Coordinates of C-alpha atoms and ligand atoms in Angstrom, one line a residue:
X15 CA 0.0 0.0 0.0
X16 CA 1.2 3.5 -0.9
X17 CA 0.4 6.1 1.7
X18 CA 0.5 9.9 1.4
X19 CA 0.7 11.8 4.7
X20 CA -0.3 15.4 4.7
X21 CA 1.3 17.8 7.2
X22 CA 4.7 19.0 8.5
X23 CA 4.7 18.6 12.2
X24 CA 6.1 16.1 14.7
X25 CA 2.7 14.4 14.7
X26 CA 3.2 13.6 11.0
X27 CA 6.8 12.5 11.7
X28 CA 5.4 10.1 14.3
X29 CA 2.7 8.9 11.8
X30 CA 5.5 8.3 9.2
X31 CA 7.5 6.2 11.7
X32 CA 4.5 4.2 12.7
X33 CA 3.6 3.6 9.1
X34 CA 7.2 2.5 8.3
X35 CA 6.7 -0.2 10.9
X36 CA 3.7 -1.6 9.1
X37 CA 4.7 -4.4 6.6
X38 CA 1.7 -3.7 4.5
X39 CA 2.9 -0.2 3.7
X40 CA 5.3 -0.4 0.8
X41 CA 5.8 3.3 0.1
X42 CA 5.4 6.5 2.1
X43 CA 5.4 10.1 0.8
X44 CA 4.8 13.2 2.9
X45 CA 3.7 16.6 1.9
X46 CA 5.0 19.1 2.7
X47 CA 7.0 17.4 5.5
X48 CA 10.0 18.9 7.3
X49 CA 13.8 18.4 7.5
X50 CA 13.4 15.3 9.7
X51 CA 10.8 13.6 7.5
X52 CA 12.6 14.4 4.3
X53 CA 15.7 12.5 5.6
X54 CA 13.6 9.4 5.8
X55 CA 10.9 9.4 3.1
X56 CA 10.1 11.3 -0.1
X57 CA 8.5 14.7 0.4
X58 CA 6.8 17.0 -2.1
X59 CA 5.6 20.5 -1.6
X60 CA 1.8 21.1 -1.3
X61 CA -0.4 23.9 -0.2
X62 CA -2.3 21.7 2.3
X63 CA -5.0 24.3 2.8
X64 CA -6.0 23.8 -0.9
X65 CA -8.2 20.7 -1.2
X66 CA -7.7 20.3 -5.0
X67 CA -4.0 20.5 -4.7
X68 CA -4.0 17.7 -2.0
X69 CA -6.3 15.6 -4.1
X70 CA -4.3 16.1 -7.3
X71 CA -1.1 15.1 -5.4
X72 CA -2.8 12.0 -4.2
X73 CA -3.6 11.0 -7.8
X74 CA -0.2 11.9 -9.0
X75 CA 1.7 9.8 -6.4
X76 CA -0.9 6.9 -6.9
X77 CA -1.7 6.8 -3.2
X78 CA -3.8 3.9 -1.9
X79 CA -4.5 5.8 1.3
X80 CA -4.2 9.5 2.2
X81 CA -3.7 10.4 5.9
X82 CA -4.4 14.0 6.7
X83 CA -2.7 15.2 9.9
X84 CA -3.7 18.9 10.6
X85 CA -7.1 20.4 11.0
X86 CA -6.7 23.2 8.5
X87 CA -6.9 21.0 5.4
X88 CA -9.7 18.9 6.9
X89 CA -11.8 22.0 7.7
X90 CA -11.1 23.2 4.1
X91 CA -12.5 19.9 2.7
X92 CA -9.3 18.1 1.7
X93 CA -10.7 14.7 2.7
X94 CA -13.8 15.2 0.5
X95 CA -11.6 16.2 -2.5
X96 CA -9.4 13.1 -2.1
X97 CA -12.4 10.8 -1.8
X98 CA -14.0 12.4 -4.8
X99 CA -11.0 11.0 -6.8
X100 CA -11.8 7.5 -5.5
X101 CA -8.9 7.3 -3.1
X102 CA -9.5 6.2 0.5
X103 CA -8.7 9.0 3.0
X104 CA -8.2 9.0 6.7
X105 CA -9.8 12.2 7.9
X106 CA -13.4 13.5 8.2
X107 CA -15.3 15.5 5.6
X108 CA -15.4 19.3 5.7
X109 CA -18.9 19.2 7.4
X110 CA -17.8 16.6 10.0
X111 CA -14.6 18.5 10.7
X112 CA -16.8 21.3 12.0
X113 CA -16.7 19.4 15.3
X114 CA -13.3 21.1 15.6
X115 CA -13.8 24.0 13.3
X116 CA -16.7 25.5 15.3
X117 CA -17.0 25.2 19.0
X118 CA -20.7 26.2 18.8
X119 CA -21.4 23.4 16.4
X120 CA -19.5 21.0 18.7
X121 CA -21.7 22.1 21.6
X122 CA -24.9 21.5 19.5
X123 CA -23.8 17.9 18.7
X124 CA -22.9 17.3 22.3
X125 CA -26.4 18.4 23.3
X126 CA -27.9 16.0 20.7
X127 CA -25.6 13.1 21.9
X128 CA -26.3 13.8 25.6
X129 CA -22.6 14.3 26.2
X130 CA -21.6 16.5 29.3
X131 CA -19.6 19.6 28.6
X132 CA -19.1 23.0 30.2
X133 CA -22.1 25.4 30.2
X134 CA -21.4 28.1 27.7
X135 CA -22.7 31.4 26.3
X136 CA -22.2 32.1 22.6
X137 CA -21.5 35.9 22.4
X138 CA -21.3 38.2 19.4
X139 CA -20.4 41.4 21.2
X140 CA -18.1 42.4 24.0
X141 CA -21.2 43.5 26.0
X142 CA -22.6 40.0 25.8
X143 CA -19.2 38.6 26.9
X144 CA -19.2 40.9 29.9
X145 CA -22.7 39.7 30.9
X146 CA -21.7 36.1 30.5
X147 CA -18.5 36.6 32.6
X148 CA -20.6 37.9 35.4
X149 CA -23.2 35.2 35.1
X150 CA -20.6 32.4 35.3
X151 CA -18.0 34.0 37.6
X152 CA -14.3 33.4 37.8
X153 CA -12.1 31.8 36.7
X154 CA -13.1 33.0 33.4
X155 CA -12.8 30.9 30.2
X156 CA -13.1 32.8 26.9
X157 CA -12.7 31.0 23.6
X158 CA -12.5 32.0 19.9
X159 CA -15.3 30.0 18.2
X160 CA -13.1 29.0 15.3
X161 CA -9.6 27.4 14.7
X162 CA -6.8 29.1 16.6
X163 CA -4.0 26.4 16.8
X164 CA -4.6 26.0 20.5
X165 CA -4.1 29.7 21.2
X166 CA -7.7 30.9 21.0
X167 CA -8.5 30.2 24.7
X168 CA -7.8 32.2 27.8
X169 CA -8.4 31.0 31.3
X170 CA -8.0 33.8 33.8
X171 CA -9.3 35.4 37.0
X172 CA -8.7 38.8 35.6
X173 CA -12.0 40.1 34.2
X174 CA -10.2 42.9 32.2
X175 CA -7.9 40.3 30.6
X176 CA -10.9 38.1 29.7
X177 CA -12.6 41.0 28.0
X178 CA -9.5 42.0 26.2
X179 CA -9.1 38.5 24.8
X180 CA -12.7 38.6 23.6
X181 CA -12.0 41.9 22.0
X182 CA -8.9 40.5 20.2
X183 CA -10.9 37.5 18.9
X184 CA -13.5 39.8 17.4
X185 CA -10.8 42.1 16.0
X186 CA -9.2 39.1 14.3
X187 CA -12.6 38.4 12.7
X188 CA -14.2 35.8 15.0
X189 CA -18.0 35.8 14.4
X190 CA -18.6 34.6 17.9
X191 CA -16.8 34.0 21.2
X192 CA -17.7 31.4 23.8
X193 CA -17.7 32.2 27.5
X194 CA -17.6 28.9 29.4
X195 CA -18.0 27.5 32.8
X196 CA -14.5 26.7 34.2
X197 CA -13.8 22.9 34.4
X198 CA -11.6 21.9 37.3
X199 CA -9.6 18.7 37.4
X200 CA -6.9 16.9 35.4
X201 CA -7.2 16.8 31.6
X202 CA -7.0 13.7 29.4
X203 CA -6.7 13.4 25.7
X204 CA -8.5 10.3 24.3
X205 CA -8.4 9.5 20.6
X206 CA -10.9 7.3 18.8
X207 CA -10.5 5.8 15.4
X208 CA -13.8 5.6 13.5
X209 CA -15.2 4.8 10.1
X210 CA -18.4 6.8 11.0
X211 CA -20.2 3.8 12.5
X212 CA -17.8 2.0 14.9
X213 CA -15.2 3.7 17.1
X214 CA -12.1 2.2 18.7
X215 CA -10.3 4.1 21.4
X216 CA -6.5 4.4 21.6
X217 CA -4.6 4.6 24.9
X218 CA -5.1 7.9 26.7
X219 CA -2.4 10.6 27.0
X220 CA -1.9 13.8 28.9
X221 CA -0.8 17.0 27.2
X222 CA 0.9 20.0 28.8
X223 CA -0.7 23.1 27.2
X224 CA 0.8 26.0 29.1
X225 CA 4.2 27.3 28.0
X226 CA 6.0 27.3 31.4
X227 CA 6.7 24.7 34.2
X228 CA 3.9 24.4 36.7
X229 CA 1.3 25.2 34.1
X230 CA 2.1 28.9 34.1
X231 CA 2.0 31.2 31.1
X232 CA -0.2 31.3 28.0
X233 CA -1.6 28.2 26.2
X234 CA 0.4 26.8 23.4
X235 CA -0.3 24.0 20.8
X236 CA 1.2 21.6 23.5
X237 CA 4.7 21.5 25.1
X238 CA 4.9 17.8 25.9
X239 CA 2.9 14.6 26.6
X240 CA 3.0 11.2 28.2
X241 CA 1.2 7.9 28.2
X242 CA -0.1 5.8 30.0
X243 CA -1.7 7.7 32.8
X244 CA -1.1 5.7 36.0
X245 CA -3.4 7.9 38.0
X246 CA -6.4 7.6 35.7
X247 CA -9.4 5.7 37.1
X248 CA -9.7 2.1 35.9
X249 CA -12.2 1.7 33.1
X250 CA -12.0 5.4 32.0
X251 CA -11.4 4.5 28.4
X252 CA -14.3 2.1 28.3
X253 CA -16.6 4.5 30.1
X254 CA -15.7 7.4 27.8
X255 CA -16.0 5.3 24.7
X256 CA -19.5 4.3 25.7
X257 CA -20.7 7.6 27.0
X258 CA -18.9 10.1 24.8
X259 CA -17.2 8.7 21.7
X260 CA -19.8 6.3 20.4
X261 CA -22.8 8.7 21.1
X262 CA -20.9 11.5 19.2
X263 CA -20.3 9.2 16.2
X264 CA -23.9 8.1 16.3
X265 CA -25.2 11.7 16.4
X266 CA -23.0 12.7 13.5
X267 CA -24.2 9.8 11.4
X268 CA -27.9 10.4 12.3
X269 CA -27.7 14.0 11.1
X270 CA -26.3 12.9 7.8
X271 CA -22.7 14.1 8.3
X272 CA -20.9 10.9 9.4
X273 CA -17.5 11.5 11.1
X274 CA -14.8 9.1 9.8
X275 CA -11.2 9.6 10.9
X276 CA -9.8 10.5 14.3
X277 CA -12.2 11.9 16.9
X278 CA -10.1 13.5 19.7
X279 CA -11.9 14.1 23.0
X280 CA -10.3 16.6 25.3
X281 CA -11.6 15.5 28.7
X282 CA -11.6 17.1 32.2
X283 CA -12.0 14.7 35.1
X284 CA -14.0 17.0 37.4
X285 CA -15.4 16.3 40.8
X286 CA -18.8 15.9 39.1
X287 CA -17.5 13.4 36.6
X288 CA -16.0 13.5 33.1
X289 CA -16.7 16.6 31.1
X290 CA -15.7 17.4 27.5
X291 CA -13.5 20.4 27.0
X292 CA -13.3 20.2 23.3
X293 CA -13.3 17.8 20.3
X294 CA -10.7 17.8 17.6
X295 CA -11.1 16.2 14.2
X296 CA -7.5 14.8 14.0
X297 CA -4.6 13.3 15.9
X298 CA -3.4 15.6 18.7
X299 CA 0.1 17.0 18.7
X300 CA 2.1 16.2 20.8
X301 CA 0.0 13.3 22.2
X302 CA 0.2 11.3 19.0
X303 CA 4.0 11.1 19.5
X304 CA 3.5 9.1 22.7
X305 CA 0.4 7.2 21.8
X306 CA 1.9 5.8 18.5
X307 CA 5.2 5.0 20.3
X308 CA 3.2 2.5 22.3
X309 CA 1.0 1.1 19.5
X310 CA 2.0 -2.4 18.3
X311 CA -0.8 -2.9 15.8
X312 CA 0.0 -2.0 12.2
X313 CA -1.1 1.6 11.9
X314 CA -1.6 1.6 8.1
X315 CA -4.1 -1.3 8.4
X316 CA -6.0 0.5 11.2
X317 CA -6.2 3.8 9.3
X318 CA -7.2 2.0 6.1
X319 CA -10.0 0.2 8.0
X320 CA -11.3 3.6 9.2
X321 CA -11.1 5.0 5.6
X322 CA -13.0 2.1 4.1
X323 CA -15.8 1.4 6.7
X324 CA -14.1 -1.7 8.2
X325 CA -13.3 -0.7 11.8
X326 CA -15.7 -3.4 13.2
X327 CA -13.5 -6.0 11.4
X328 CA -10.3 -4.9 13.1
X329 CA -8.7 -7.2 15.7
X330 CA -8.3 -5.6 19.1
X331 CA -5.5 -3.1 19.2
X332 CA -2.2 -4.3 20.7
X333 CA -0.1 -2.1 22.9
X334 CA 3.5 -2.2 24.1
X335 CA 4.3 -2.6 27.8
X336 CA 5.9 0.5 29.3
X337 CA 5.6 4.2 28.8
X338 CA 6.4 7.0 26.4
X339 CA 7.2 10.7 27.1
X340 CA 7.7 13.5 24.6
X341 CA 9.2 16.9 25.3
X342 CA 8.7 19.8 22.8
X343 CA 11.6 22.1 22.1
X344 CA 10.1 25.5 21.1
X345 CA 11.8 28.4 19.4
X346 CA 12.5 31.7 21.1
X347 CA 9.3 33.7 21.8
X348 CA 6.9 30.9 21.1
X349 CA 3.9 31.1 21.3
X350 CA 3.9 34.8 20.7
X351 CA 6.1 35.5 17.7
X352 CA 8.6 32.7 17.3
X353 CA 12.1 33.5 16.0
X354 CA 13.1 31.1 13.2
X355 CA 16.1 30.4 11.0
X356 CA 18.6 29.4 13.7
X357 CA 20.8 26.3 13.4
X358 CA 19.9 23.3 15.4
X359 CA 22.8 21.0 16.6
X360 CA 23.0 17.8 18.5
X361 CA 20.2 16.1 16.6
X362 CA 22.1 13.0 15.6
X363 CA 23.6 12.5 19.0
X364 CA 20.2 12.8 20.6
X365 CA 18.6 10.4 18.1
X366 CA 21.4 7.9 18.8
X367 CA 20.4 7.5 22.4
X368 CA 18.7 4.3 23.4
X369 CA 14.9 4.4 22.7
X370 CA 15.0 8.1 21.9
X371 CA 13.3 9.4 18.7
X372 CA 13.9 13.0 17.7
X373 CA 10.8 14.0 15.8
X374 CA 10.9 17.1 13.8
X375 CA 8.2 19.8 13.6
X376 CA 9.2 23.3 12.5
X377 CA 12.5 22.5 10.8
X378 CA 13.9 22.9 7.3
X379 CA 17.2 22.5 5.5
X380 CA 18.9 25.9 4.9
X381 CA 20.7 26.8 1.7
X382 CA 23.9 25.8 3.4
X383 CA 22.6 22.4 4.2
X384 CA 22.0 23.0 7.9
X385 CA 18.9 22.0 9.8
X386 CA 17.4 25.2 11.0
X387 CA 14.3 26.2 12.9
X388 CA 11.2 27.1 10.8
X389 CA 8.3 27.3 13.3
X390 CA 7.2 27.7 16.8
X391 CA 7.4 24.1 17.9
X392 CA 10.6 22.9 16.5
X393 CA 11.2 19.3 17.8
X394 CA 9.3 16.7 19.8
X395 CA 11.9 14.6 21.6
X396 CA 10.2 11.3 22.3
X397 CA 11.4 8.3 24.3
X398 CA 10.0 5.0 25.5
X399 CA 11.0 3.1 28.6
X400 CA 9.8 0.4 31.0
X401 CA 8.4 3.1 33.3
X402 CA 7.4 6.7 32.9
X403 CA 10.4 7.7 35.0
X404 CA 12.7 5.9 32.6
X405 CA 11.0 7.3 29.5
X406 CA 11.2 10.8 31.0
X407 CA 14.9 10.5 31.8
X408 CA 15.7 9.3 28.3
X409 CA 13.6 12.1 26.7
X410 CA 15.4 14.8 28.7
X411 CA 18.8 13.2 28.0
X412 CA 17.9 13.7 24.3
X413 CA 16.7 17.3 24.8
X414 CA 19.9 18.2 26.7
X415 CA 22.1 17.2 23.8
X416 CA 20.3 19.5 21.4
X417 CA 21.1 23.2 21.1
X418 CA 19.1 25.9 19.4
X419 CA 19.7 29.5 20.2
X420 CA 17.0 31.0 22.5
X421 CA 14.9 27.8 22.5
X422 CA 12.9 26.7 25.5
X423 CA 11.1 23.7 26.8
X424 CA 9.4 22.5 29.9
X425 CA 11.3 20.6 32.5
X426 CA 8.3 19.1 34.3
X427 CA 6.7 16.9 31.6
X428 CA 5.3 13.7 33.2
X429 CA 7.1 14.6 36.4
X430 CA 4.2 14.1 38.8
X431 CA 2.9 11.0 37.0
X432 CA 6.4 9.5 37.1
X433 CA 6.7 10.1 40.9
Ligands
AMP525 P1 -9.4 24.2 23.7 O1 -8.9 25.0 22.6 O2 -10.9 24.3 23.9 O3 -8.8 22.9 23.7 O4 -8.8 24.8 25.1 C1 -7.4 24.8 25.3 C2 -7.1 24.6 26.8 O5 -7.7 25.6 27.6 C3 -7.7 23.3 27.4 O6 -6.8 22.2 27.2 C4 -7.7 23.7 28.8 O7 -6.5 23.6 29.5 C5 -8.2 25.1 28.8 N1 -9.6 25.1 28.9 C6 -10.5 25.2 27.8 N2 -11.8 25.2 28.2 C7 -11.7 25.1 29.6 C8 -12.8 25.1 30.6 N3 -14.0 25.2 30.3 N4 -12.4 25.0 31.9 C9 -11.0 25.0 32.2 N5 -10.0 25.0 31.3 C10 -10.4 25.1 30.0
LIG526 N1 -2.3 18.9 21.9 C1 -3.5 19.5 21.6 C2 -4.0 19.5 20.3 O1 -3.4 18.8 19.4 O2 -4.9 20.1 20.0

């Protein structure tokens, strides 16, 4: 099977690695990829936000399966365009991707599916936001309704800051802003692979969204992750599959917009039970790096089953013993205005460490042939080990061998869980 992977992050690098381990995958091509991916498989340029370009590329490379990593092409309709050319595609339709593309739409479907989430007010003016803030009280949660790469949300006790964030969202063109009830408790990312009828959950992971140690500072796309979650209640995955994932898949099918691809549930384990923070329509980044590091089943087969309506026929997924940890190395000033174009060194040394995999995100090869930074999140240094503590030690040993001027990373990824 020939597989085309769309995207350029560490998530796509992890997807490529997992596909390489599947014997049924004979050829992998990634577009547009990054410096790390291009060192291992063929890459081609593509404007991933242009559905026709993605579909034409799939035809040109004779793909048997297209796997779309990021949300932007999905929300733009890339999966529909690929399927229109008769090529199986892992990723939801444009309409189904609205589960991620519009928080208001997601709330509607959750109501139809009887899935518990935070109470929310949909506001179209700053005055409405102010009223909603006073109604719900602090801590205030204010969200851009549309896509914002993990940076559209603010959680704060400062009313002025909350209003300012809403103002900024409107200024950037948001049609509406959500003010939400604050959900307390640890967060879990749970992924389900679905063909629109049946959904199979992967192992849960935890992401670290804030930029600084101790969960300080602004939200980012994600600064690190680990799996498994030793502290999670037994039966959590089964419970959430039955009470959240399957009802969402059923609700989407019943309204005539079946969701096939990866359904990502962002959960908060509150004192009142499991509540949904958000849904995404694709693999999470950086959680995918740790989840796939633990998956033993052949990924290409699993994704093809989802793309062709055969999830019910899949054998139960197999998982490796042990744990995985990933630490994101971000460029100077990420998440505000990342500085790029700096040389990264120590990559080979880090990658040579036992059970360490240096996954690339924002990297490119410069005209001089150096690997340089090209985005906010630059690398996702991933390690496996017998325990979380061992995986963590290995990941940080890798991070410590890498240098990139002005870069930063968190030192506390998986720390509490490992203790
Ligand atoms: P989202 O873009 O909806 O995933 O939100 C990004 C992050 O903001 C989440 O992972 C949480 O850490 C935080 N967050 C979002 N909504 C809430 C909420 N209702 N209560 C508490 N934290 C939230
Ligand atoms: N790690 C959060 C996300 O992928 O949205």
